[in-house]
Amino acid sequence: MTTSEQQAREEELVARVLASFDGTADQRLRAIMRSLVTHLHGFLRDVRPTEAEWRAGIDFLTAVGHMTDERRQEFILLSDTLGASMQTIAINNEAYADATEATVVGPFFTEDSPHVAPGGDIAGGASGEPCLVEGTVRDTSGAPVPGARLEVWEADADGFYDVQYDDDRTAARAHLFSDDDGGFRFWAVTPTPYPIPHDGPVGRMLAATGRSPMRASHLHFLVSAAGLRTLVTHIFVRGDELLATDSVFGVKESLVKDFARQPPGTPPPDGRDLAGASWSRVRFDIVLAPARTGGPHVPPPRE
Ligand code: BEZ
Ligand code: FE
């Protein structure tokens, strides 16, 4: 219990720090700084850290900075593992009719992926069980969206993205376009679980708190079309035991799909020769919101 004199001192400090932003010309920046200070001091007054604990927190953030370079963004990983990335995505991808839900982009998207024709294979030599992915792109009125660009990428069966290898391979990533009916079909590999990079301070935070670095198995999509809100999302594998503990809180029930296992020797619909191997098949029907529905909802003026 703090005494009233103690409380008064703590509150007086908060008020003085808040007032220091009174002269901020940019009103948005002023609001952000005031809110940050309010919540930061609320956190400190709640936790009441020792000075050694506060220093340990600063050392942790310093280590996150030192871990960060052009290839590794440890601050984004921290944001991801604290759910801050998913919260920002929820705020900025407002629920709209039956538009498909968004989730984290992750660190392994690259520009300039190869193009594959309809029905093509994005695996590019990546290890894994073949997986046939089919679906449509529609808008929220139900109209097909032809010519939508779909970027797709995923880890291989060993849990690694192509960019995590020391060679220059491009594998398990590509882009393709929806057809005149908004349909798409491509071959990929059946997603398997893998850990987020956990050899740095974020990994130490997860270990210290008894959390797993594992991500639920998933296939990434980035879908864009003129006049429609760009969608960054994944699909997840129903039955995956990691769905409830995904390390970056990326799982949404609406994105969990049935990857129907096809026993060895089952002929695929396009006649592809799979040399008797098993394969899987999944359907993902994508609904894109109108582009204007990006940020905070502004109700239309009344007629
Ligand atoms: C990923 O899915 O690739 C990923 C997402 C967030 C953090 C690390 C990896
Ligand atoms: Fe991923």
PDB file of C-alpha atoms and ligand atoms in Angstrom:
ATOM      1  CA  MET A   1       0.000   0.000   0.000  1.00  0.00           C
ATOM      2  CA  THR A   2       1.428   3.378  -0.935  1.00  0.00           C
ATOM      3  CA  THR A   3       0.845   6.300   1.403  1.00  0.00           C
ATOM      4  CA  SER A   4      -1.115   9.257   0.118  1.00  0.00           C
ATOM      5  CA  GLU A   5       2.065  11.359   0.158  1.00  0.00           C
ATOM      6  CA  GLN A   6       3.809   8.726  -1.967  1.00  0.00           C
ATOM      7  CA  GLN A   7       0.843   8.556  -4.379  1.00  0.00           C
ATOM      8  CA  ALA A   8       0.781  12.321  -4.667  1.00  0.00           C
ATOM      9  CA  ARG A   9       4.482  12.393  -5.607  1.00  0.00           C
ATOM     10  CA  GLU A  10       4.031   9.721  -8.262  1.00  0.00           C
ATOM     11  CA  GLU A  11       0.959  11.446  -9.734  1.00  0.00           C
ATOM     12  CA  GLU A  12       2.646  14.834  -9.718  1.00  0.00           C
ATOM     13  CA  LEU A  13       5.495  13.393 -11.807  1.00  0.00           C
ATOM     14  CA  VAL A  14       3.086  11.879 -14.347  1.00  0.00           C
ATOM     15  CA  ALA A  15       1.279  15.215 -14.648  1.00  0.00           C
ATOM     16  CA  ARG A  16       4.559  17.062 -15.218  1.00  0.00           C
ATOM     17  CA  VAL A  17       5.715  14.642 -17.908  1.00  0.00           C
ATOM     18  CA  LEU A  18       2.332  14.869 -19.638  1.00  0.00           C
ATOM     19  CA  ALA A  19       2.453  18.665 -19.530  1.00  0.00           C
ATOM     20  CA  SER A  20       5.880  18.623 -21.207  1.00  0.00           C
ATOM     21  CA  PHE A  21       4.104  17.681 -24.445  1.00  0.00           C
ATOM     22  CA  ASP A  22       1.648  20.603 -24.313  1.00  0.00           C
ATOM     23  CA  GLY A  23       3.631  22.530 -26.917  1.00  0.00           C
ATOM     24  CA  THR A  24       3.662  19.703 -29.494  1.00  0.00           C
ATOM     25  CA  ALA A  25       2.393  21.219 -32.733  1.00  0.00           C
ATOM     26  CA  ASP A  26       1.426  17.864 -34.275  1.00  0.00           C
ATOM     27  CA  GLN A  27      -1.757  16.913 -32.394  1.00  0.00           C
ATOM     28  CA  ARG A  28      -1.525  13.236 -33.345  1.00  0.00           C
ATOM     29  CA  LEU A  29       2.038  13.063 -31.987  1.00  0.00           C
ATOM     30  CA  ARG A  30       0.914  14.861 -28.821  1.00  0.00           C
ATOM     31  CA  ALA A  31      -1.892  12.332 -28.285  1.00  0.00           C
ATOM     32  CA  ILE A  32       0.474   9.399 -28.904  1.00  0.00           C
ATOM     33  CA  MET A  33       3.105  10.725 -26.471  1.00  0.00           C
ATOM     34  CA  ARG A  34       0.506  11.454 -23.776  1.00  0.00           C
ATOM     35  CA  SER A  35      -0.967   7.989 -24.080  1.00  0.00           C
ATOM     36  CA  LEU A  36       2.492   6.385 -24.055  1.00  0.00           C
ATOM     37  CA  VAL A  37       3.480   8.258 -20.904  1.00  0.00           C
ATOM     38  CA  THR A  38       0.160   7.446 -19.212  1.00  0.00           C
ATOM     39  CA  HIS A  39       0.479   3.729 -19.915  1.00  0.00           C
ATOM     40  CA  LEU A  40       4.229   3.569 -19.220  1.00  0.00           C
ATOM     41  CA  HIS A  41       3.835   5.205 -15.825  1.00  0.00           C
ATOM     42  CA  GLY A  42       0.755   3.056 -15.180  1.00  0.00           C
ATOM     43  CA  PHE A  43       2.917  -0.006 -15.875  1.00  0.00           C
ATOM     44  CA  LEU A  44       5.713   1.226 -13.597  1.00  0.00           C
ATOM     45  CA  ARG A  45       3.345   2.098 -10.773  1.00  0.00           C
ATOM     46  CA  ASP A  46       1.654  -1.272 -11.131  1.00  0.00           C
ATOM     47  CA  VAL A  47       4.810  -3.418 -11.337  1.00  0.00           C
ATOM     48  CA  ARG A  48       6.908  -1.208  -9.026  1.00  0.00           C
ATOM     49  CA  PRO A  49      10.216  -2.533 -10.439  1.00  0.00           C
ATOM     50  CA  THR A  50      13.427  -2.364  -8.458  1.00  0.00           C
ATOM     51  CA  GLU A  51      16.055  -0.228 -10.136  1.00  0.00           C
ATOM     52  CA  ALA A  52      17.918  -3.446 -11.015  1.00  0.00           C
ATOM     53  CA  GLU A  53      14.790  -4.828 -12.685  1.00  0.00           C
ATOM     54  CA  TRP A  54      14.305  -1.627 -14.688  1.00  0.00           C
ATOM     55  CA  ARG A  55      17.944  -1.820 -15.769  1.00  0.00           C
ATOM     56  CA  ALA A  56      17.428  -5.468 -16.813  1.00  0.00           C
ATOM     57  CA  GLY A  57      14.495  -4.334 -18.960  1.00  0.00           C
ATOM     58  CA  ILE A  58      16.652  -1.680 -20.614  1.00  0.00           C
ATOM     59  CA  ASP A  59      19.430  -4.239 -21.158  1.00  0.00           C
ATOM     60  CA  PHE A  60      16.876  -6.548 -22.799  1.00  0.00           C
ATOM     61  CA  LEU A  61      15.738  -3.837 -25.225  1.00  0.00           C
ATOM     62  CA  THR A  62      19.389  -2.971 -25.917  1.00  0.00           C
ATOM     63  CA  ALA A  63      20.025  -6.633 -26.809  1.00  0.00           C
ATOM     64  CA  VAL A  64      16.982  -6.590 -29.101  1.00  0.00           C
ATOM     65  CA  GLY A  65      18.524  -3.597 -30.882  1.00  0.00           C
ATOM     66  CA  HIS A  66      21.932  -5.243 -31.157  1.00  0.00           C
ATOM     67  CA  MET A  67      20.358  -8.384 -32.634  1.00  0.00           C
ATOM     68  CA  THR A  68      18.696  -6.333 -35.367  1.00  0.00           C
ATOM     69  CA  ASP A  69      20.326  -5.878 -38.776  1.00  0.00           C
ATOM     70  CA  GLU A  70      19.192  -5.894 -42.440  1.00  0.00           C
ATOM     71  CA  ARG A  71      18.356  -9.601 -42.255  1.00  0.00           C
ATOM     72  CA  ARG A  72      17.039  -9.948 -38.712  1.00  0.00           C
ATOM     73  CA  GLN A  73      14.427  -7.605 -37.201  1.00  0.00           C
ATOM     74  CA  GLU A  74      14.289  -8.559 -33.540  1.00  0.00           C
ATOM     75  CA  PHE A  75      11.971  -5.655 -32.632  1.00  0.00           C
ATOM     76  CA  ILE A  76       9.309  -6.965 -35.036  1.00  0.00           C
ATOM     77  CA  LEU A  77       9.785 -10.421 -33.526  1.00  0.00           C
ATOM     78  CA  LEU A  78       9.237  -8.875 -30.094  1.00  0.00           C
ATOM     79  CA  SER A  79       6.112  -7.100 -31.358  1.00  0.00           C
ATOM     80  CA  ASP A  80       4.915 -10.400 -32.859  1.00  0.00           C
ATOM     81  CA  THR A  81       5.500 -12.457 -29.708  1.00  0.00           C
ATOM     82  CA  LEU A  82       3.780  -9.875 -27.483  1.00  0.00           C
ATOM     83  CA  GLY A  83       0.704  -9.891 -29.730  1.00  0.00           C
ATOM     84  CA  ALA A  84       1.300  -6.232 -30.637  1.00  0.00           C
ATOM     85  CA  SER A  85       1.602  -7.019 -34.356  1.00  0.00           C
ATOM     86  CA  MET A  86      -1.707  -8.910 -34.360  1.00  0.00           C
ATOM     87  CA  GLN A  87      -3.417  -6.114 -32.404  1.00  0.00           C
ATOM     88  CA  THR A  88      -2.201  -3.516 -34.919  1.00  0.00           C
ATOM     89  CA  ILE A  89      -3.417  -5.747 -37.750  1.00  0.00           C
ATOM     90  CA  ALA A  90      -6.834  -6.111 -36.086  1.00  0.00           C
ATOM     91  CA  ILE A  91      -7.116  -2.324 -35.741  1.00  0.00           C
ATOM     92  CA  ASN A  92      -6.101  -1.658 -39.345  1.00  0.00           C
ATOM     93  CA  ASN A  93      -8.012  -4.468 -41.049  1.00  0.00           C
ATOM     94  CA  GLU A  94     -11.413  -3.659 -39.698  1.00  0.00           C
ATOM     95  CA  ALA A  95     -13.975  -6.446 -39.832  1.00  0.00           C
ATOM     96  CA  TYR A  96     -16.075  -5.840 -42.949  1.00  0.00           C
ATOM     97  CA  ALA A  97     -18.909  -8.136 -44.064  1.00  0.00           C
ATOM     98  CA  ASP A  98     -17.402 -11.574 -44.775  1.00  0.00           C
ATOM     99  CA  ALA A  99     -13.958 -10.266 -45.778  1.00  0.00           C
ATOM    100  CA  THR A 100     -11.187 -12.779 -45.042  1.00  0.00           C
ATOM    101  CA  GLU A 101      -9.290 -12.084 -41.828  1.00  0.00           C
ATOM    102  CA  ALA A 102      -5.708 -10.845 -41.890  1.00  0.00           C
ATOM    103  CA  THR A 103      -2.729 -12.103 -39.941  1.00  0.00           C
ATOM    104  CA  VAL A 104       1.002 -11.376 -39.549  1.00  0.00           C
ATOM    105  CA  VAL A 105       3.261 -11.030 -42.581  1.00  0.00           C
ATOM    106  CA  GLY A 106       6.323 -12.490 -40.808  1.00  0.00           C
ATOM    107  CA  PRO A 107       9.959 -11.906 -41.799  1.00  0.00           C
ATOM    108  CA  PHE A 108      10.181 -14.232 -44.788  1.00  0.00           C
ATOM    109  CA  PHE A 109       8.200 -12.432 -47.500  1.00  0.00           C
ATOM    110  CA  THR A 110      10.365 -11.315 -50.420  1.00  0.00           C
ATOM    111  CA  GLU A 111       9.639  -9.098 -53.418  1.00  0.00           C
ATOM    112  CA  ASP A 112      10.242 -10.540 -56.899  1.00  0.00           C
ATOM    113  CA  SER A 113       8.963 -14.057 -56.331  1.00  0.00           C
ATOM    114  CA  PRO A 114       8.768 -16.214 -59.483  1.00  0.00           C
ATOM    115  CA  HIS A 115       5.540 -16.284 -61.466  1.00  0.00           C
ATOM    116  CA  VAL A 116       3.700 -19.579 -61.832  1.00  0.00           C
ATOM    117  CA  ALA A 117       0.954 -20.258 -64.366  1.00  0.00           C
ATOM    118  CA  PRO A 118      -2.475 -21.489 -63.176  1.00  0.00           C
ATOM    119  CA  GLY A 119      -2.060 -25.022 -61.831  1.00  0.00           C
ATOM    120  CA  GLY A 120       1.718 -24.576 -61.511  1.00  0.00           C
ATOM    121  CA  ASP A 121       3.968 -25.707 -58.672  1.00  0.00           C
ATOM    122  CA  ILE A 122       5.420 -23.147 -56.263  1.00  0.00           C
ATOM    123  CA  ALA A 123       7.640 -25.717 -54.502  1.00  0.00           C
ATOM    124  CA  GLY A 124      10.625 -25.131 -56.787  1.00  0.00           C
ATOM    125  CA  GLY A 125      12.401 -28.146 -55.302  1.00  0.00           C
ATOM    126  CA  ALA A 126      11.451 -27.523 -51.654  1.00  0.00           C
ATOM    127  CA  SER A 127      11.081 -30.705 -49.604  1.00  0.00           C
ATOM    128  CA  GLY A 128       7.578 -31.694 -48.565  1.00  0.00           C
ATOM    129  CA  GLU A 129       4.421 -33.561 -49.423  1.00  0.00           C
ATOM    130  CA  PRO A 130       2.653 -32.086 -52.490  1.00  0.00           C
ATOM    131  CA  CYS A 131      -0.418 -30.046 -51.625  1.00  0.00           C
ATOM    132  CA  LEU A 132      -3.020 -28.865 -54.132  1.00  0.00           C
ATOM    133  CA  VAL A 133      -4.406 -25.441 -53.189  1.00  0.00           C
ATOM    134  CA  GLU A 134      -7.592 -24.236 -54.894  1.00  0.00           C
ATOM    135  CA  GLY A 135     -10.013 -21.386 -54.334  1.00  0.00           C
ATOM    136  CA  THR A 136     -11.543 -18.180 -55.539  1.00  0.00           C
ATOM    137  CA  VAL A 137     -11.038 -14.490 -54.956  1.00  0.00           C
ATOM    138  CA  ARG A 138     -14.288 -12.534 -54.555  1.00  0.00           C
ATOM    139  CA  ASP A 139     -15.350  -9.151 -53.242  1.00  0.00           C
ATOM    140  CA  THR A 140     -17.846  -8.717 -50.433  1.00  0.00           C
ATOM    141  CA  SER A 141     -20.741  -8.520 -52.922  1.00  0.00           C
ATOM    142  CA  GLY A 142     -19.801 -12.043 -54.034  1.00  0.00           C
ATOM    143  CA  ALA A 143     -18.488 -10.912 -57.438  1.00  0.00           C
ATOM    144  CA  PRO A 144     -15.426 -12.807 -58.716  1.00  0.00           C
ATOM    145  CA  VAL A 145     -12.170 -10.828 -58.813  1.00  0.00           C
ATOM    146  CA  PRO A 146     -10.235 -11.745 -61.975  1.00  0.00           C
ATOM    147  CA  GLY A 147      -6.557 -10.816 -62.211  1.00  0.00           C
ATOM    148  CA  ALA A 148      -5.988 -10.623 -58.442  1.00  0.00           C
ATOM    149  CA  ARG A 149      -2.318 -11.092 -57.614  1.00  0.00           C
ATOM    150  CA  LEU A 150      -1.651 -13.849 -55.100  1.00  0.00           C
ATOM    151  CA  GLU A 151       1.772 -14.045 -53.471  1.00  0.00           C
ATOM    152  CA  VAL A 152       2.234 -17.348 -51.646  1.00  0.00           C
ATOM    153  CA  TRP A 153       5.164 -18.520 -49.533  1.00  0.00           C
ATOM    154  CA  GLU A 154       5.887 -21.162 -46.933  1.00  0.00           C
ATOM    155  CA  ALA A 155       8.544 -23.176 -45.098  1.00  0.00           C
ATOM    156  CA  ASP A 156       9.755 -26.520 -46.450  1.00  0.00           C
ATOM    157  CA  ALA A 157       9.291 -29.864 -44.677  1.00  0.00           C
ATOM    158  CA  ASP A 158      12.422 -29.163 -42.602  1.00  0.00           C
ATOM    159  CA  GLY A 159      10.846 -25.963 -41.252  1.00  0.00           C
ATOM    160  CA  PHE A 160      12.987 -23.502 -43.204  1.00  0.00           C
ATOM    161  CA  TYR A 161      12.148 -20.784 -45.714  1.00  0.00           C
ATOM    162  CA  ASP A 162      14.414 -20.547 -48.765  1.00  0.00           C
ATOM    163  CA  VAL A 163      15.936 -17.288 -47.454  1.00  0.00           C
ATOM    164  CA  GLN A 164      17.132 -19.102 -44.312  1.00  0.00           C
ATOM    165  CA  TYR A 165      19.544 -21.235 -46.352  1.00  0.00           C
ATOM    166  CA  ASP A 166      23.040 -20.010 -47.112  1.00  0.00           C
ATOM    167  CA  ASP A 167      22.649 -20.529 -50.849  1.00  0.00           C
ATOM    168  CA  ASP A 168      20.641 -18.382 -53.275  1.00  0.00           C
ATOM    169  CA  ARG A 169      17.762 -20.794 -53.774  1.00  0.00           C
ATOM    170  CA  THR A 170      14.226 -19.597 -54.426  1.00  0.00           C
ATOM    171  CA  ALA A 171      11.755 -22.241 -53.333  1.00  0.00           C
ATOM    172  CA  ALA A 172       8.285 -22.580 -51.834  1.00  0.00           C
ATOM    173  CA  ARG A 173       7.301 -19.106 -52.981  1.00  0.00           C
ATOM    174  CA  ALA A 174       5.694 -17.674 -56.111  1.00  0.00           C
ATOM    175  CA  HIS A 175       2.999 -15.357 -57.389  1.00  0.00           C
ATOM    176  CA  LEU A 176       0.079 -16.108 -59.670  1.00  0.00           C
ATOM    177  CA  PHE A 177      -3.102 -14.407 -60.843  1.00  0.00           C
ATOM    178  CA  SER A 178      -6.728 -15.362 -60.429  1.00  0.00           C
ATOM    179  CA  ASP A 179      -8.515 -16.370 -63.646  1.00  0.00           C
ATOM    180  CA  ASP A 180     -11.560 -14.770 -65.326  1.00  0.00           C
ATOM    181  CA  ASP A 181     -13.862 -16.386 -62.751  1.00  0.00           C
ATOM    182  CA  GLY A 182     -11.680 -15.325 -59.826  1.00  0.00           C
ATOM    183  CA  GLY A 183     -10.427 -18.906 -59.473  1.00  0.00           C
ATOM    184  CA  PHE A 184      -6.918 -20.083 -58.690  1.00  0.00           C
ATOM    185  CA  ARG A 185      -5.167 -23.405 -58.346  1.00  0.00           C
ATOM    186  CA  PHE A 186      -1.535 -24.214 -57.584  1.00  0.00           C
ATOM    187  CA  TRP A 187       0.637 -26.932 -56.094  1.00  0.00           C
ATOM    188  CA  ALA A 188       2.599 -26.220 -52.917  1.00  0.00           C
ATOM    189  CA  VAL A 189       3.849 -28.428 -50.082  1.00  0.00           C
ATOM    190  CA  THR A 190       1.695 -29.448 -47.118  1.00  0.00           C
ATOM    191  CA  PRO A 191       2.584 -26.919 -44.366  1.00  0.00           C
ATOM    192  CA  THR A 192       4.546 -28.183 -41.372  1.00  0.00           C
ATOM    193  CA  PRO A 193       5.329 -26.466 -38.030  1.00  0.00           C
ATOM    194  CA  TYR A 194       8.563 -24.548 -37.461  1.00  0.00           C
ATOM    195  CA  PRO A 195      10.027 -22.257 -34.788  1.00  0.00           C
ATOM    196  CA  ILE A 196      10.377 -18.509 -35.181  1.00  0.00           C
ATOM    197  CA  PRO A 197      14.030 -17.400 -34.941  1.00  0.00           C
ATOM    198  CA  HIS A 198      14.717 -17.957 -31.218  1.00  0.00           C
ATOM    199  CA  ASP A 199      18.488 -17.680 -30.842  1.00  0.00           C
ATOM    200  CA  GLY A 200      18.272 -14.070 -29.597  1.00  0.00           C
ATOM    201  CA  PRO A 201      16.718 -12.037 -26.772  1.00  0.00           C
ATOM    202  CA  VAL A 202      13.143 -12.790 -27.906  1.00  0.00           C
ATOM    203  CA  GLY A 203      13.961 -16.518 -27.726  1.00  0.00           C
ATOM    204  CA  ARG A 204      15.339 -15.966 -24.212  1.00  0.00           C
ATOM    205  CA  MET A 205      12.135 -14.168 -23.225  1.00  0.00           C
ATOM    206  CA  LEU A 206      10.075 -17.097 -24.536  1.00  0.00           C
ATOM    207  CA  ALA A 207      12.247 -19.625 -22.669  1.00  0.00           C
ATOM    208  CA  ALA A 208      12.148 -17.621 -19.434  1.00  0.00           C
ATOM    209  CA  THR A 209       8.350 -17.508 -19.570  1.00  0.00           C
ATOM    210  CA  GLY A 210       7.914 -21.162 -20.513  1.00  0.00           C
ATOM    211  CA  ARG A 211       6.585 -20.334 -23.991  1.00  0.00           C
ATOM    212  CA  SER A 212       7.268 -22.272 -27.150  1.00  0.00           C
ATOM    213  CA  PRO A 213       8.773 -20.568 -30.224  1.00  0.00           C
ATOM    214  CA  MET A 214       6.763 -22.861 -32.523  1.00  0.00           C
ATOM    215  CA  ARG A 215       4.375 -21.514 -35.128  1.00  0.00           C
ATOM    216  CA  ALA A 216       1.340 -23.527 -36.141  1.00  0.00           C
ATOM    217  CA  SER A 217       1.741 -24.979 -39.673  1.00  0.00           C
ATOM    218  CA  HIS A 218       0.663 -22.429 -42.270  1.00  0.00           C
ATOM    219  CA  LEU A 219       0.829 -21.182 -45.843  1.00  0.00           C
ATOM    220  CA  HIS A 220       1.205 -17.411 -46.351  1.00  0.00           C
ATOM    221  CA  PHE A 221      -0.870 -15.332 -48.802  1.00  0.00           C
ATOM    222  CA  LEU A 222      -0.654 -11.704 -49.863  1.00  0.00           C
ATOM    223  CA  VAL A 223      -3.592 -10.918 -52.148  1.00  0.00           C
ATOM    224  CA  SER A 224      -4.021  -7.626 -53.992  1.00  0.00           C
ATOM    225  CA  ALA A 225      -6.462  -6.309 -56.589  1.00  0.00           C
ATOM    226  CA  ALA A 226      -7.378  -2.824 -57.804  1.00  0.00           C
ATOM    227  CA  GLY A 227      -9.963  -1.075 -55.632  1.00  0.00           C
ATOM    228  CA  LEU A 228      -9.841  -3.744 -52.920  1.00  0.00           C
ATOM    229  CA  ARG A 229      -8.094  -3.883 -49.564  1.00  0.00           C
ATOM    230  CA  THR A 230      -4.812  -5.791 -49.777  1.00  0.00           C
ATOM    231  CA  LEU A 231      -4.983  -8.914 -47.646  1.00  0.00           C
ATOM    232  CA  VAL A 232      -2.005 -10.418 -45.816  1.00  0.00           C
ATOM    233  CA  THR A 233      -2.966 -13.704 -44.265  1.00  0.00           C
ATOM    234  CA  HIS A 234      -2.220 -17.419 -43.836  1.00  0.00           C
ATOM    235  CA  ILE A 235      -4.188 -20.613 -43.860  1.00  0.00           C
ATOM    236  CA  PHE A 236      -3.639 -23.100 -41.034  1.00  0.00           C
ATOM    237  CA  VAL A 237      -4.024 -26.871 -40.882  1.00  0.00           C
ATOM    238  CA  ARG A 238      -7.052 -28.158 -38.966  1.00  0.00           C
ATOM    239  CA  GLY A 239      -5.964 -30.643 -36.300  1.00  0.00           C
ATOM    240  CA  ASP A 240      -2.509 -29.109 -35.822  1.00  0.00           C
ATOM    241  CA  GLU A 241      -1.846 -29.298 -32.086  1.00  0.00           C
ATOM    242  CA  LEU A 242       0.009 -25.955 -32.201  1.00  0.00           C
ATOM    243  CA  LEU A 243      -3.056 -23.942 -33.236  1.00  0.00           C
ATOM    244  CA  ALA A 244      -3.779 -22.891 -29.639  1.00  0.00           C
ATOM    245  CA  THR A 245      -0.215 -21.886 -28.788  1.00  0.00           C
ATOM    246  CA  ASP A 246       1.031 -20.212 -31.976  1.00  0.00           C
ATOM    247  CA  SER A 247       3.996 -18.122 -30.816  1.00  0.00           C
ATOM    248  CA  VAL A 248       2.846 -14.949 -32.594  1.00  0.00           C
ATOM    249  CA  PHE A 249      -0.925 -15.250 -31.906  1.00  0.00           C
ATOM    250  CA  GLY A 250      -1.550 -15.403 -35.657  1.00  0.00           C
ATOM    251  CA  VAL A 251      -4.261 -18.083 -35.682  1.00  0.00           C
ATOM    252  CA  LYS A 252      -7.897 -17.128 -36.417  1.00  0.00           C
ATOM    253  CA  GLU A 253     -10.516 -19.852 -36.451  1.00  0.00           C
ATOM    254  CA  SER A 254     -11.769 -18.640 -39.851  1.00  0.00           C
ATOM    255  CA  LEU A 255      -8.312 -19.335 -41.335  1.00  0.00           C
ATOM    256  CA  VAL A 256      -8.099 -22.953 -40.150  1.00  0.00           C
ATOM    257  CA  LYS A 257      -8.736 -25.194 -43.173  1.00  0.00           C
ATOM    258  CA  ASP A 258      -9.143 -28.878 -43.890  1.00  0.00           C
ATOM    259  CA  PHE A 259      -6.060 -30.205 -45.630  1.00  0.00           C
ATOM    260  CA  ALA A 260      -7.619 -33.430 -46.893  1.00  0.00           C
ATOM    261  CA  ARG A 261      -4.981 -36.183 -46.902  1.00  0.00           C
ATOM    262  CA  GLN A 262      -4.931 -38.221 -50.096  1.00  0.00           C
ATOM    263  CA  PRO A 263      -3.557 -41.746 -49.716  1.00  0.00           C
ATOM    264  CA  PRO A 264      -0.594 -42.788 -51.890  1.00  0.00           C
ATOM    265  CA  GLY A 265      -1.700 -43.543 -55.432  1.00  0.00           C
ATOM    266  CA  THR A 266      -4.809 -41.294 -55.383  1.00  0.00           C
ATOM    267  CA  PRO A 267      -4.821 -39.579 -58.807  1.00  0.00           C
ATOM    268  CA  PRO A 268      -4.904 -35.766 -58.599  1.00  0.00           C
ATOM    269  CA  PRO A 269      -7.576 -33.959 -60.708  1.00  0.00           C
ATOM    270  CA  ASP A 270      -5.026 -32.393 -63.082  1.00  0.00           C
ATOM    271  CA  GLY A 271      -3.380 -35.735 -63.865  1.00  0.00           C
ATOM    272  CA  ARG A 272      -0.049 -34.732 -62.317  1.00  0.00           C
ATOM    273  CA  ASP A 273       2.248 -37.720 -61.872  1.00  0.00           C
ATOM    274  CA  LEU A 274       3.082 -37.889 -58.164  1.00  0.00           C
ATOM    275  CA  ALA A 275       4.903 -41.202 -58.488  1.00  0.00           C
ATOM    276  CA  GLY A 276       2.488 -42.845 -56.076  1.00  0.00           C
ATOM    277  CA  ALA A 277       3.254 -40.419 -53.241  1.00  0.00           C
ATOM    278  CA  SER A 278       0.650 -39.175 -50.752  1.00  0.00           C
ATOM    279  CA  TRP A 279      -0.603 -35.617 -51.199  1.00  0.00           C
ATOM    280  CA  SER A 280      -3.079 -33.231 -49.624  1.00  0.00           C
ATOM    281  CA  ARG A 281      -5.737 -30.897 -50.925  1.00  0.00           C
ATOM    282  CA  VAL A 282      -7.122 -27.665 -49.474  1.00  0.00           C
ATOM    283  CA  ARG A 283      -9.660 -25.043 -50.523  1.00  0.00           C
ATOM    284  CA  PHE A 284      -9.334 -21.357 -49.617  1.00  0.00           C
ATOM    285  CA  ASP A 285     -12.044 -18.968 -50.788  1.00  0.00           C
ATOM    286  CA  ILE A 286     -10.794 -15.439 -50.318  1.00  0.00           C
ATOM    287  CA  VAL A 287     -13.031 -12.384 -49.848  1.00  0.00           C
ATOM    288  CA  LEU A 288     -11.470  -8.940 -50.202  1.00  0.00           C
ATOM    289  CA  ALA A 289     -12.975  -5.854 -48.539  1.00  0.00           C
ATOM    290  CA  PRO A 290     -13.285  -2.565 -50.443  1.00  0.00           C
ATOM    291  CA  ALA A 291     -10.052  -0.558 -50.299  1.00  0.00           C
ATOM    292  CA  ARG A 292     -11.651   2.340 -48.463  1.00  0.00           C
ATOM    293  CA  THR A 293     -12.275   0.130 -45.400  1.00  0.00           C
ATOM    294  CA  GLY A 294      -8.684   0.220 -44.209  1.00  0.00           C
ATOM    295  CA  GLY A 295      -8.504   2.281 -41.057  1.00  0.00           C
ATOM    296  CA  PRO A 296     -10.837   3.454 -38.335  1.00  0.00           C
ATOM    297  CA  HIS A 297     -14.457   3.194 -39.405  1.00  0.00           C
ATOM    298  CA  VAL A 298     -16.018   6.491 -40.449  1.00  0.00           C
ATOM    299  CA  PRO A 299     -19.781   6.081 -40.886  1.00  0.00           C
ATOM    300  CA  PRO A 300     -21.082   7.440 -44.210  1.00  0.00           C
ATOM    301  CA  PRO A 301     -23.041  10.710 -43.976  1.00  0.00           C
ATOM    302  CA  ARG A 302     -26.811  10.229 -43.664  1.00  0.00           C
ATOM    303  CA  GLU A 303     -28.817  10.750 -46.860  1.00  0.00           C
TER     304      GLU A 303
HETATM  305  C1  BEZ B   1       6.292 -16.480 -40.166  1.00  0.00           C
HETATM  306  O1  BEZ B   1       5.204 -16.957 -40.245  1.00  0.00           O
HETATM  307  O2  BEZ B   1       7.015 -16.658 -41.096  1.00  0.00           O
HETATM  308  C2  BEZ B   1       6.686 -15.680 -38.944  1.00  0.00           C
HETATM  309  C3  BEZ B   1       5.792 -14.775 -38.427  1.00  0.00           C
HETATM  310  C4  BEZ B   1       6.155 -14.007 -37.332  1.00  0.00           C
HETATM  311  C5  BEZ B   1       7.417 -14.144 -36.764  1.00  0.00           C
HETATM  312  C6  BEZ B   1       8.300 -15.069 -37.291  1.00  0.00           C
HETATM  313  C7  BEZ B   1       7.940 -15.859 -38.394  1.00  0.00           C
HETATM  314 FE    FE B   2       5.567 -18.360 -41.815  1.00  0.00          FE
END
